[in-house]
mmCIF file of C-alpha atoms in Angstrom:
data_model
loop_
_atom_site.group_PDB
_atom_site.id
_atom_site.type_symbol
_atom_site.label_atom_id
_atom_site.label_comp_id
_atom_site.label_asym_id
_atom_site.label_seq_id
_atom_site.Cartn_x
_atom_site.Cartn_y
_atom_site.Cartn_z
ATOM 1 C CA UNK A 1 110.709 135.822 26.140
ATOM 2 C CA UNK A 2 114.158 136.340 27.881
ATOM 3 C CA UNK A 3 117.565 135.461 26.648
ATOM 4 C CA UNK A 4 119.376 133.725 29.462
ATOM 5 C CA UNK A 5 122.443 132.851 27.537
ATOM 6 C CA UNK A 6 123.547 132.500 24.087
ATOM 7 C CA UNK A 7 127.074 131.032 22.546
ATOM 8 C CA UNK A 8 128.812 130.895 19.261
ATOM 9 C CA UNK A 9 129.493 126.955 18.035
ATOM 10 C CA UNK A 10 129.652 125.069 15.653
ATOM 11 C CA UNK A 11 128.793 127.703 12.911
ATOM 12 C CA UNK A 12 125.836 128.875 14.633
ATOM 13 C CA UNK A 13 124.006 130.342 17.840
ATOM 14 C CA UNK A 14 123.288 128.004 21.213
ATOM 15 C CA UNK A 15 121.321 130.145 23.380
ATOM 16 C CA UNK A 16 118.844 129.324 26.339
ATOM 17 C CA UNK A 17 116.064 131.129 26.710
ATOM 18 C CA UNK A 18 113.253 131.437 29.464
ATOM 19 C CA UNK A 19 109.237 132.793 28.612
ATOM 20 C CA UNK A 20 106.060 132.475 30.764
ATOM 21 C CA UNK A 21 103.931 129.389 30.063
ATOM 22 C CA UNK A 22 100.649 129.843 29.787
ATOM 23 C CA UNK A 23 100.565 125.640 29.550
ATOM 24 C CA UNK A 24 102.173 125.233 32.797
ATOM 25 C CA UNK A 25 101.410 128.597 34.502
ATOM 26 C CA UNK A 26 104.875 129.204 35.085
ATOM 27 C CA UNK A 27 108.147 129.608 33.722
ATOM 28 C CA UNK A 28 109.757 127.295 31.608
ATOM 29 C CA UNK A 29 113.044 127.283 30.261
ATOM 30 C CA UNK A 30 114.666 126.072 26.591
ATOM 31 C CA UNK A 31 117.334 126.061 24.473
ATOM 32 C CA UNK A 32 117.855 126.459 20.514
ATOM 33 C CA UNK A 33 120.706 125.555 18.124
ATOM 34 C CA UNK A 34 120.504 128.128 15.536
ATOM 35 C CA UNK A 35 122.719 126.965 12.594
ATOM 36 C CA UNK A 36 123.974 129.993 10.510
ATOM 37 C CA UNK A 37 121.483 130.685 7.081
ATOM 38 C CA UNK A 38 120.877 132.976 4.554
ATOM 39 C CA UNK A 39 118.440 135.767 5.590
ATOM 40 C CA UNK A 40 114.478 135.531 5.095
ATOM 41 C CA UNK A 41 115.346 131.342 5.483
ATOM 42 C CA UNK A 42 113.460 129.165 7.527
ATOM 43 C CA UNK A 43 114.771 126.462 8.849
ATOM 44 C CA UNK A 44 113.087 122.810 9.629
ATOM 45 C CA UNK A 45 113.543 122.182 13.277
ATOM 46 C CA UNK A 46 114.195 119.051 15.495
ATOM 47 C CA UNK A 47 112.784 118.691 19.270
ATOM 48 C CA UNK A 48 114.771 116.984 21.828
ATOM 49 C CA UNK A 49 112.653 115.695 24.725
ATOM 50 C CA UNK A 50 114.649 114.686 28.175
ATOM 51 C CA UNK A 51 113.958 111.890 30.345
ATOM 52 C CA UNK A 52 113.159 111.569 34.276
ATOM 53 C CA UNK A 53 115.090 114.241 36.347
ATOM 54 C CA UNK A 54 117.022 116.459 33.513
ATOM 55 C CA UNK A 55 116.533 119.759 32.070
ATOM 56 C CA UNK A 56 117.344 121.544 29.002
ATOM 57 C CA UNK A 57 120.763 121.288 29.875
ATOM 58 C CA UNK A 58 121.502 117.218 29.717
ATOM 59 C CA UNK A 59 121.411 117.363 26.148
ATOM 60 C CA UNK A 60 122.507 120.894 25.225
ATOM 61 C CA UNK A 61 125.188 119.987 26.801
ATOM 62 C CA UNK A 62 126.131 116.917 26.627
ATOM 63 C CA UNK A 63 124.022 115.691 23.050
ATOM 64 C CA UNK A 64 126.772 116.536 21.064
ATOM 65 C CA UNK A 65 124.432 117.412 17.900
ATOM 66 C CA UNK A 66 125.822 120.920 17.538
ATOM 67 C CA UNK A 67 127.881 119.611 14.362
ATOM 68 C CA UNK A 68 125.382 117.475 13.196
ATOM 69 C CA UNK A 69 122.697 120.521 12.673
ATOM 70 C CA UNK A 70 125.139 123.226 11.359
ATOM 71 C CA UNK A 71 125.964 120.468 8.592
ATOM 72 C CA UNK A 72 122.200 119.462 7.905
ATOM 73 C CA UNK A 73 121.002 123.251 8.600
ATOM 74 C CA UNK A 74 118.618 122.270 11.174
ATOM 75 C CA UNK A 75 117.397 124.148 14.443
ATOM 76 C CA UNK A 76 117.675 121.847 17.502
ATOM 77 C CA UNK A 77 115.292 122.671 20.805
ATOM 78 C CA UNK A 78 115.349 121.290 24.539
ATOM 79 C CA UNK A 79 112.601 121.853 26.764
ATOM 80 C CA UNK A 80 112.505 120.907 30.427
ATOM 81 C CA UNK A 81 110.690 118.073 31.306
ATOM 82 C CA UNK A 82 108.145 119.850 33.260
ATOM 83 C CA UNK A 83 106.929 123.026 35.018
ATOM 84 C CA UNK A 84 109.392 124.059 38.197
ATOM 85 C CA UNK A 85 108.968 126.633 41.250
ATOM 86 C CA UNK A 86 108.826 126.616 44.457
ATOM 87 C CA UNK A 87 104.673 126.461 44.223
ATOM 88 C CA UNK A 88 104.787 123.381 41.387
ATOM 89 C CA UNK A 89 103.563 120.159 43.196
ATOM 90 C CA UNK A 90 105.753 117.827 43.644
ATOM 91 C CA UNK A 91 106.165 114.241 44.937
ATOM 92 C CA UNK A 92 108.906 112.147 46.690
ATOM 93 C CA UNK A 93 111.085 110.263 44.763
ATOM 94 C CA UNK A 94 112.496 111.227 41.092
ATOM 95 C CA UNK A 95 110.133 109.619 38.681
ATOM 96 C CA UNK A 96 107.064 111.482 39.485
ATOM 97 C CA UNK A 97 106.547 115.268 39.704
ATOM 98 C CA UNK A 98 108.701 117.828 39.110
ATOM 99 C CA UNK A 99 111.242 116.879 36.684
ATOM 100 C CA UNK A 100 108.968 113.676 35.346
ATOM 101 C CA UNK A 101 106.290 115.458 33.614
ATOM 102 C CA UNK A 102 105.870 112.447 31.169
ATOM 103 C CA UNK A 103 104.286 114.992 28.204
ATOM 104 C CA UNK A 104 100.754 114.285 29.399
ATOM 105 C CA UNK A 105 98.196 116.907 30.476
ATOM 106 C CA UNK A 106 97.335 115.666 33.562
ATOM 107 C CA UNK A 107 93.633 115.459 34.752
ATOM 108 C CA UNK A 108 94.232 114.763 38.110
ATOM 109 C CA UNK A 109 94.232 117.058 41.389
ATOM 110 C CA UNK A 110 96.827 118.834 42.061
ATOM 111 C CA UNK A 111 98.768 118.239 38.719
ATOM 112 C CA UNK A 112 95.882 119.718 36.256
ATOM 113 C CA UNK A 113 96.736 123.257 36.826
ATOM 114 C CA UNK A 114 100.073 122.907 35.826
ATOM 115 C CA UNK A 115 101.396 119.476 34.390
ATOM 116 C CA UNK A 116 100.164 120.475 30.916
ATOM 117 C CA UNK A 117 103.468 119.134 28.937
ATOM 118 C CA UNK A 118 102.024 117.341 25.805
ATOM 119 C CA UNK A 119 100.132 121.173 25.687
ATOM 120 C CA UNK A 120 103.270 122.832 25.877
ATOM 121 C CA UNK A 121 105.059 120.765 23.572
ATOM 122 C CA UNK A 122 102.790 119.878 20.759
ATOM 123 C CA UNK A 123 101.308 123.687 20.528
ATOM 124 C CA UNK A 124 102.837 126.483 22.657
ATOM 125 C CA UNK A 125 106.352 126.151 22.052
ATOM 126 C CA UNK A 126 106.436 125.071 18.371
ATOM 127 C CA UNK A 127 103.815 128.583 17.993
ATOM 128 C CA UNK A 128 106.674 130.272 20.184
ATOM 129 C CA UNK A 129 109.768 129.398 17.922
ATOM 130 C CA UNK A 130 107.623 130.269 14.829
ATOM 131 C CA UNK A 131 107.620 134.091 16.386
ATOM 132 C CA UNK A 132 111.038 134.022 17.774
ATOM 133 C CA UNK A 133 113.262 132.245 15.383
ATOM 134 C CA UNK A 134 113.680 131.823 11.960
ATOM 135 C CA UNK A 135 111.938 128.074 12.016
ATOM 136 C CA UNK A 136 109.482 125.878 9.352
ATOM 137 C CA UNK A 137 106.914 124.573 11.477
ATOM 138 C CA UNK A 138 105.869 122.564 8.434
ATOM 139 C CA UNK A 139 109.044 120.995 8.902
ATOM 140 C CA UNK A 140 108.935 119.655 12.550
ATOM 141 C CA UNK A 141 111.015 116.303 13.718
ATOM 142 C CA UNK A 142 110.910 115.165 17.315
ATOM 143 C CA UNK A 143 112.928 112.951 18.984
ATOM 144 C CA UNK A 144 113.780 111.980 22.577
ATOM 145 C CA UNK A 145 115.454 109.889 25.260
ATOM 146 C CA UNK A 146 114.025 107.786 27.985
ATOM 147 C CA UNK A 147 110.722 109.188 29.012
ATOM 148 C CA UNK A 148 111.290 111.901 26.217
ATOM 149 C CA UNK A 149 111.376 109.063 23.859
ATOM 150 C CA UNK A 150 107.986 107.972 24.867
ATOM 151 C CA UNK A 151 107.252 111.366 24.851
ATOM 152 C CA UNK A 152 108.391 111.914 21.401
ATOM 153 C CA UNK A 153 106.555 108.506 19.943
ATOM 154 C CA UNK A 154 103.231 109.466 21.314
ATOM 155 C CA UNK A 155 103.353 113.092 20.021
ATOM 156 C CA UNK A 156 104.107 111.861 16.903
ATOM 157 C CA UNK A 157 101.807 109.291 16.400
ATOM 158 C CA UNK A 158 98.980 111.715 17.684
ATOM 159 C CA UNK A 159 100.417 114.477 15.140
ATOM 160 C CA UNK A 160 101.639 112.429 12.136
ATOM 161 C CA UNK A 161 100.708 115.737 9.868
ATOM 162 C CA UNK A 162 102.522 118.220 12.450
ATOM 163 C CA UNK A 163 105.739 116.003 13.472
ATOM 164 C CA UNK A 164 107.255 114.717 9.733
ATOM 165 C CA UNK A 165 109.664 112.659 11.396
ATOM 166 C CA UNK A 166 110.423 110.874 14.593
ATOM 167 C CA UNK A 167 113.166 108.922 16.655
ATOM 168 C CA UNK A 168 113.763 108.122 20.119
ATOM 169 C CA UNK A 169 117.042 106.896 22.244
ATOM 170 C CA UNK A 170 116.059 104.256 24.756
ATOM 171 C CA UNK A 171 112.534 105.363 24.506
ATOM 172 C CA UNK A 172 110.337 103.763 27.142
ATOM 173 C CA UNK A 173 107.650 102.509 24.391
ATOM 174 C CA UNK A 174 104.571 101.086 26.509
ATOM 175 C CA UNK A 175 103.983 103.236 30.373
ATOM 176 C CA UNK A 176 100.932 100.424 30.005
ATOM 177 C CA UNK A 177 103.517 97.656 31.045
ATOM 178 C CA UNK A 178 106.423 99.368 33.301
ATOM 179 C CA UNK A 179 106.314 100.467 36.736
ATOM 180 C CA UNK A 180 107.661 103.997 35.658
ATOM 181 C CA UNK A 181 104.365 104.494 32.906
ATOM 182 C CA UNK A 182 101.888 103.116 35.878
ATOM 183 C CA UNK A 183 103.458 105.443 38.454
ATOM 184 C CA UNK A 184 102.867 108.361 36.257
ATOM 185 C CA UNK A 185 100.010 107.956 34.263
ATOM 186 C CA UNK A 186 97.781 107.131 37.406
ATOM 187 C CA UNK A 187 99.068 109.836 39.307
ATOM 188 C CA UNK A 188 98.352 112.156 36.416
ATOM 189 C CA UNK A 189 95.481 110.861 34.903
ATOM 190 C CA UNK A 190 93.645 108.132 37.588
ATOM 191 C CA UNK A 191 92.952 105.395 37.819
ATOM 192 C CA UNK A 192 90.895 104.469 34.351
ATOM 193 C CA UNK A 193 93.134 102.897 32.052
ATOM 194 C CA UNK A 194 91.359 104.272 29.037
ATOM 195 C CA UNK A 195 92.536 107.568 29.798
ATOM 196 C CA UNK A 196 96.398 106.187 29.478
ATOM 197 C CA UNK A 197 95.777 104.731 26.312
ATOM 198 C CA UNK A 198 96.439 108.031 23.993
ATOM 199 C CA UNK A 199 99.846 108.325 25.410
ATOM 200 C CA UNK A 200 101.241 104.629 24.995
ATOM 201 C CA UNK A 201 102.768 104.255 22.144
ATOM 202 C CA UNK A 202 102.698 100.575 21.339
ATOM 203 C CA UNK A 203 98.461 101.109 22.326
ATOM 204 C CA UNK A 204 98.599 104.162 19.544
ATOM 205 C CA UNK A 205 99.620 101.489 16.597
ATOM 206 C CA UNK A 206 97.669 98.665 17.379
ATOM 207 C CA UNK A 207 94.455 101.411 17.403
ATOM 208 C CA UNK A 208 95.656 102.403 13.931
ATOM 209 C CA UNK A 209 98.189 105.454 14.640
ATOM 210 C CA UNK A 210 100.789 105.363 11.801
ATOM 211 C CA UNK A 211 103.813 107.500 10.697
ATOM 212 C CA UNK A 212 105.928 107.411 7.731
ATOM 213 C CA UNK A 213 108.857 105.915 9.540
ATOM 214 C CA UNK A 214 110.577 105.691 12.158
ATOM 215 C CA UNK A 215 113.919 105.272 14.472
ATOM 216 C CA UNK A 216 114.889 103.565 17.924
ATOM 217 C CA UNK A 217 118.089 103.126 18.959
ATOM 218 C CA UNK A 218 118.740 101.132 22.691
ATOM 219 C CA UNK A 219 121.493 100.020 24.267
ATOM 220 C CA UNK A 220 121.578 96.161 25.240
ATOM 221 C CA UNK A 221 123.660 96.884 28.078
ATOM 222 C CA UNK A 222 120.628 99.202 29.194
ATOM 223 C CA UNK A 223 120.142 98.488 33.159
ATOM 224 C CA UNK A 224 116.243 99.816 32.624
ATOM 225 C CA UNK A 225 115.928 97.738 29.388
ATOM 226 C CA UNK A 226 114.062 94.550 30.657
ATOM 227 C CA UNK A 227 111.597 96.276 33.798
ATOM 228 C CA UNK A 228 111.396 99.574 32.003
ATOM 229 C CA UNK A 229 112.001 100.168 28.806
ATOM 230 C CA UNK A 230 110.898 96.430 26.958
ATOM 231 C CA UNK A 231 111.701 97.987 23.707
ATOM 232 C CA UNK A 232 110.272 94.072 22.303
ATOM 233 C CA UNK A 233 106.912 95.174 22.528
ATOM 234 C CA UNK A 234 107.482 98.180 20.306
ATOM 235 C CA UNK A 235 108.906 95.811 18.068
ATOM 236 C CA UNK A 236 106.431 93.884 17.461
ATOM 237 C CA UNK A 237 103.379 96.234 17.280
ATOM 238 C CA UNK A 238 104.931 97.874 14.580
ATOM 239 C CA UNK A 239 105.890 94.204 12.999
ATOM 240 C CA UNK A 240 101.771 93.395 13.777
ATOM 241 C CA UNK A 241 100.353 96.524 12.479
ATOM 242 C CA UNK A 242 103.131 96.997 9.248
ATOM 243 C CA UNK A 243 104.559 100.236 10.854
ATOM 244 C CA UNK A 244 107.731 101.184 8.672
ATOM 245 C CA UNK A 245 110.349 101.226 11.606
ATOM 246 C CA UNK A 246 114.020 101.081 11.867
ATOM 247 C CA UNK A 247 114.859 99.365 15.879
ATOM 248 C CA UNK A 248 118.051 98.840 16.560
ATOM 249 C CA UNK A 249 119.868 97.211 19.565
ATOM 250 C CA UNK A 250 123.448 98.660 20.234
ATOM 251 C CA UNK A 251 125.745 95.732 21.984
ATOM 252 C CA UNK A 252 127.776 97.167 25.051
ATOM 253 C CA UNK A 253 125.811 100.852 25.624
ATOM 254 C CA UNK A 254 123.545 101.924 28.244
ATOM 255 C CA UNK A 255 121.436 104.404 29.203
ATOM 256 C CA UNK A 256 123.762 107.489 29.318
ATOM 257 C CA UNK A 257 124.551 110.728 27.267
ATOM 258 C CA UNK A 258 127.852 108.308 26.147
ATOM 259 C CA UNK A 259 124.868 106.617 24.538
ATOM 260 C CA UNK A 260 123.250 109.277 22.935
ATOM 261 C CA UNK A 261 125.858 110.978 21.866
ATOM 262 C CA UNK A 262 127.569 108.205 20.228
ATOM 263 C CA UNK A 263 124.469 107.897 17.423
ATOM 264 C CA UNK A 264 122.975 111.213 17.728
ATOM 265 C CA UNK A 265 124.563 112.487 14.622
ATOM 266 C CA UNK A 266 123.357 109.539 12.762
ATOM 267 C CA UNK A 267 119.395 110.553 14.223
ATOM 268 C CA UNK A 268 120.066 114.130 13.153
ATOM 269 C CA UNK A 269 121.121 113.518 9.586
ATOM 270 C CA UNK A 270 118.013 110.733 8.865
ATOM 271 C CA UNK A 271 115.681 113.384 10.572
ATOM 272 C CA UNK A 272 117.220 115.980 8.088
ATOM 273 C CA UNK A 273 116.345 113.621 5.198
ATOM 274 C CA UNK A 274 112.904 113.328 5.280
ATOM 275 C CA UNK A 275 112.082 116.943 6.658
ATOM 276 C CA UNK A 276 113.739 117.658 3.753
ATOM 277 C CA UNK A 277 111.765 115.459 1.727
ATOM 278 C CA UNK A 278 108.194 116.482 3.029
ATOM 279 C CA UNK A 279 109.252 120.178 2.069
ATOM 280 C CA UNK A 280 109.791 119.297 -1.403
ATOM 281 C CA UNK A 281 106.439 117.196 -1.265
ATOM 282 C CA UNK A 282 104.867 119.974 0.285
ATOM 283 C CA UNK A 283 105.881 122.230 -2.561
ATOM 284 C CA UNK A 284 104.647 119.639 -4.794
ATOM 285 C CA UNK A 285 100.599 119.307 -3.492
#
């Protein structure tokens, strides 16, 4: 692993950091919030996934959750959003390829060898961070925006026992029922609808995938809300299937980091609550 950078903020240690992937075959990039501890302490950590086109950098930048973590003592982490060189495939147009790797392990010719993000994200990084930095992966959250919040919903769901908590910013919650999800998943995965179904999140709870909880916020002034996003149908899956679930729809915001930023402090401190709580349950089995 390489340091690329590293800052002093908010009580703590932003760096970005670069390792070779043996998910992806090539290098991928990150960045961790370190908030400042007590030695021999590990810290519960919270994933940030990006959406279609960003980097780490959209949200370690921009996210404004710096504060939030130093206050709640939690490690914050920003993958890419899929593999990048000049040898990746990649397609025309931003919402397939490089930069929209949807956190799928693709099956499909020429993306198998190296579109391998739910891989990357669900067991090579967290195993990373464990060696690296001083991190509980007993303690995991996960959240995301956008296609990261779709990323983050499905990871959960298919990790309830891994990922203790979960929330998502503008999350697009069915790939099913948008043009984005049917872009991507057949281009990753074919053509059999089937082999979507494990990474739909609306399809996960009505075939019995449950967590403990969980936390949308979207804006209604959201210009991808109605073709894209249809945050409704998440709605009422979990209302069907009696998924605990907190979704809330914020008057006059969009789709931006303005967005995010605005109730990302909020998201850090309930993810902080209940990786706090599953550590002291934990300590109780």
């Amino acid at each position: 692993m390489e340091q690329v950078s590293t800052w002093r903020s908010h009580g703590g240690t932003q760096g970005v950091y670069n390792h070779q992937s043996k998910s992806t075959g090539y290098p991928m990039t990150f960045s961790v919030f370190v908030p400042d501890h007590d030695p021999g302490t590990k810290l519960p950590v919270l994933f940030f996934l990006s959406g279609l086109t960003c980097t780490h950098a959209n949200v370690t930048e921009k996210g404004e959750f710096r504060a939030a973590c130093a206050e709640h003592g939690i490690a914050f982490v920003a993958p890419d959003t899929s593999p990048r060189g000049d040898e990746v495939p990649d397609a025309e147009g931003y919402d397939f390829g490089k930069g929209a790797g949807f956190y799928v392990d693709a099956t499909e010719a020429p993306w198998a060898a190296n579109f391998r993000m739910r891989s990357y994200i669900e067991q090579e990084l967290p195993e990373l961070l464990a060696e690296q930095f001083p991190v509980d992966l007993n303690r995991q959250g996960i959240t995301g925006h956008s296609m990261g919040g779709h990323g983050a919903l499905t990871i959960a769901l298919r990790n309830p026992d891994r990922f203790r908590s979960v929330s998502a910013f503008a999350p697009i919650v069915s790939p099913l029922n948008c043009p984005w999800g049917e872009k991507a998943l057949a281009g990753y995965l074919g053509p059999d609808k089937a082999a979507w179904l494990e990474y739909d999140a609306c399809a996960l709870i009505e075939n019995g995938a449950r967590i403990p909880d969980l936390l949308v916020d979207q804006g209604e002034g959201d210009a991808f809300l109605a073709e894209q996003l249809k945050t409704h149908l998440l709605t009422d899956a979990c209302a069907k299937a009696g998924q605990p679930a907190t979704i809330r729809l914020q008057p006059g915001y969009d789709h931006s980091y303005y967005f995010i930023s605005t109730f990302m402090a909020e998201h850090v401190a309930w993810h902080a609550r209940r990786l706090a709580l599953s550590h002291v349950q934990a300590h109780l089995a």
